[in-house]
PDB file of C-alpha atoms in Angstrom:
ATOM      1  CA  UNK A   1     124.488 119.561  92.890  1.00  0.00           C
ATOM      2  CA  UNK A   2     122.579 118.117  89.972  1.00  0.00           C
ATOM      3  CA  UNK A   3     119.877 115.468  90.127  1.00  0.00           C
ATOM      4  CA  UNK A   4     119.982 112.460  87.848  1.00  0.00           C
ATOM      5  CA  UNK A   5     117.373 109.836  86.987  1.00  0.00           C
ATOM      6  CA  UNK A   6     118.520 106.399  88.108  1.00  0.00           C
ATOM      7  CA  UNK A   7     115.343 104.411  87.437  1.00  0.00           C
ATOM      8  CA  UNK A   8     111.893 104.689  85.880  1.00  0.00           C
ATOM      9  CA  UNK A   9     108.782 102.937  87.147  1.00  0.00           C
ATOM     10  CA  UNK A  10     105.362 102.411  85.593  1.00  0.00           C
ATOM     11  CA  UNK A  11     103.770 102.492  89.049  1.00  0.00           C
ATOM     12  CA  UNK A  12     104.332 105.551  91.290  1.00  0.00           C
ATOM     13  CA  UNK A  13     103.801 103.430  94.426  1.00  0.00           C
ATOM     14  CA  UNK A  14     106.692 101.149  93.434  1.00  0.00           C
ATOM     15  CA  UNK A  15     108.844 104.219  92.808  1.00  0.00           C
ATOM     16  CA  UNK A  16     107.945 105.594  96.229  1.00  0.00           C
ATOM     17  CA  UNK A  17     108.874 102.300  97.909  1.00  0.00           C
ATOM     18  CA  UNK A  18     112.283 102.440  96.207  1.00  0.00           C
ATOM     19  CA  UNK A  19     112.658 106.079  97.284  1.00  0.00           C
ATOM     20  CA  UNK A  20     111.922 105.137 100.881  1.00  0.00           C
ATOM     21  CA  UNK A  21     114.484 102.334 100.832  1.00  0.00           C
ATOM     22  CA  UNK A  22     117.147 104.729  99.533  1.00  0.00           C
ATOM     23  CA  UNK A  23     116.286 107.304 102.184  1.00  0.00           C
ATOM     24  CA  UNK A  24     116.516 104.617 104.867  1.00  0.00           C
ATOM     25  CA  UNK A  25     120.098 104.129 103.660  1.00  0.00           C
ATOM     26  CA  UNK A  26     120.888 107.850 103.850  1.00  0.00           C
ATOM     27  CA  UNK A  27     120.427 108.712 100.163  1.00  0.00           C
ATOM     28  CA  UNK A  28     118.104 111.628  99.467  1.00  0.00           C
ATOM     29  CA  UNK A  29     115.751 110.882  96.569  1.00  0.00           C
ATOM     30  CA  UNK A  30     112.616 112.221  94.922  1.00  0.00           C
ATOM     31  CA  UNK A  31     110.000 110.706  92.623  1.00  0.00           C
ATOM     32  CA  UNK A  32     109.323 112.889  89.587  1.00  0.00           C
ATOM     33  CA  UNK A  33     105.977 112.501  87.740  1.00  0.00           C
ATOM     34  CA  UNK A  34     104.535 110.391  90.578  1.00  0.00           C
ATOM     35  CA  UNK A  35     101.586 112.685  91.277  1.00  0.00           C
ATOM     36  CA  UNK A  36     100.508 113.009  87.654  1.00  0.00           C
ATOM     37  CA  UNK A  37     100.626 109.214  87.229  1.00  0.00           C
ATOM     38  CA  UNK A  38      98.280 108.877  90.201  1.00  0.00           C
ATOM     39  CA  UNK A  39      95.724 111.032  88.372  1.00  0.00           C
ATOM     40  CA  UNK A  40      96.394 110.132  84.724  1.00  0.00           C
ATOM     41  CA  UNK A  41      97.754 106.579  84.548  1.00  0.00           C
ATOM     42  CA  UNK A  42      99.676 106.926  81.268  1.00  0.00           C
ATOM     43  CA  UNK A  43     103.277 106.030  82.191  1.00  0.00           C
ATOM     44  CA  UNK A  44     104.484 105.575  78.612  1.00  0.00           C
ATOM     45  CA  UNK A  45     103.244 109.039  77.620  1.00  0.00           C
ATOM     46  CA  UNK A  46     105.368 110.859  80.216  1.00  0.00           C
ATOM     47  CA  UNK A  47     108.218 108.419  80.784  1.00  0.00           C
ATOM     48  CA  UNK A  48     106.912 106.880  83.981  1.00  0.00           C
ATOM     49  CA  UNK A  49     107.708 107.845  87.549  1.00  0.00           C
ATOM     50  CA  UNK A  50     111.371 108.828  87.607  1.00  0.00           C
ATOM     51  CA  UNK A  51     113.497 108.146  90.679  1.00  0.00           C
ATOM     52  CA  UNK A  52     115.975 111.001  91.044  1.00  0.00           C
ATOM     53  CA  UNK A  53     119.075 111.279  93.249  1.00  0.00           C
ATOM     54  CA  UNK A  54     122.093 113.566  93.409  1.00  0.00           C
ATOM     55  CA  UNK A  55     124.715 112.558  90.853  1.00  0.00           C
ATOM     56  CA  UNK A  56     127.206 111.905  93.660  1.00  0.00           C
ATOM     57  CA  UNK A  57     124.852 109.241  95.101  1.00  0.00           C
ATOM     58  CA  UNK A  58     123.868 107.583  91.805  1.00  0.00           C
ATOM     59  CA  UNK A  59     126.229 104.592  91.857  1.00  0.00           C
ATOM     60  CA  UNK A  60     125.452 103.691  95.467  1.00  0.00           C
ATOM     61  CA  UNK A  61     121.724 104.160  94.847  1.00  0.00           C
ATOM     62  CA  UNK A  62     121.817 101.826  91.830  1.00  0.00           C
ATOM     63  CA  UNK A  63     123.738  99.244  93.845  1.00  0.00           C
ATOM     64  CA  UNK A  64     121.138  99.385  96.626  1.00  0.00           C
ATOM     65  CA  UNK A  65     118.212  99.184  94.188  1.00  0.00           C
ATOM     66  CA  UNK A  66     119.735  96.105  92.560  1.00  0.00           C
ATOM     67  CA  UNK A  67     120.555  94.512  95.901  1.00  0.00           C
ATOM     68  CA  UNK A  68     117.004  95.029  97.177  1.00  0.00           C
ATOM     69  CA  UNK A  69     115.334  93.989  93.912  1.00  0.00           C
ATOM     70  CA  UNK A  70     113.665  97.364  93.432  1.00  0.00           C
ATOM     71  CA  UNK A  71     114.454  97.814  89.735  1.00  0.00           C
ATOM     72  CA  UNK A  72     111.708  97.122  87.182  1.00  0.00           C
TER      73      UNK A  72
END
């Protein structure tokens, strides 16, 4: 299964909150670039913290993010 980026966040904490909400709904997710943004706060230089899910979960994950107001 391939991972796909469904959202980008300038703040890794916000990305992690969204990840937790998805996991509470049974969707496995990871935050890519979150650690580096904690050390070097330059989101535009690396594309921000990327919220990644399996492609098969992408549509449901986007629906949940929109429903919960977790998209930037």
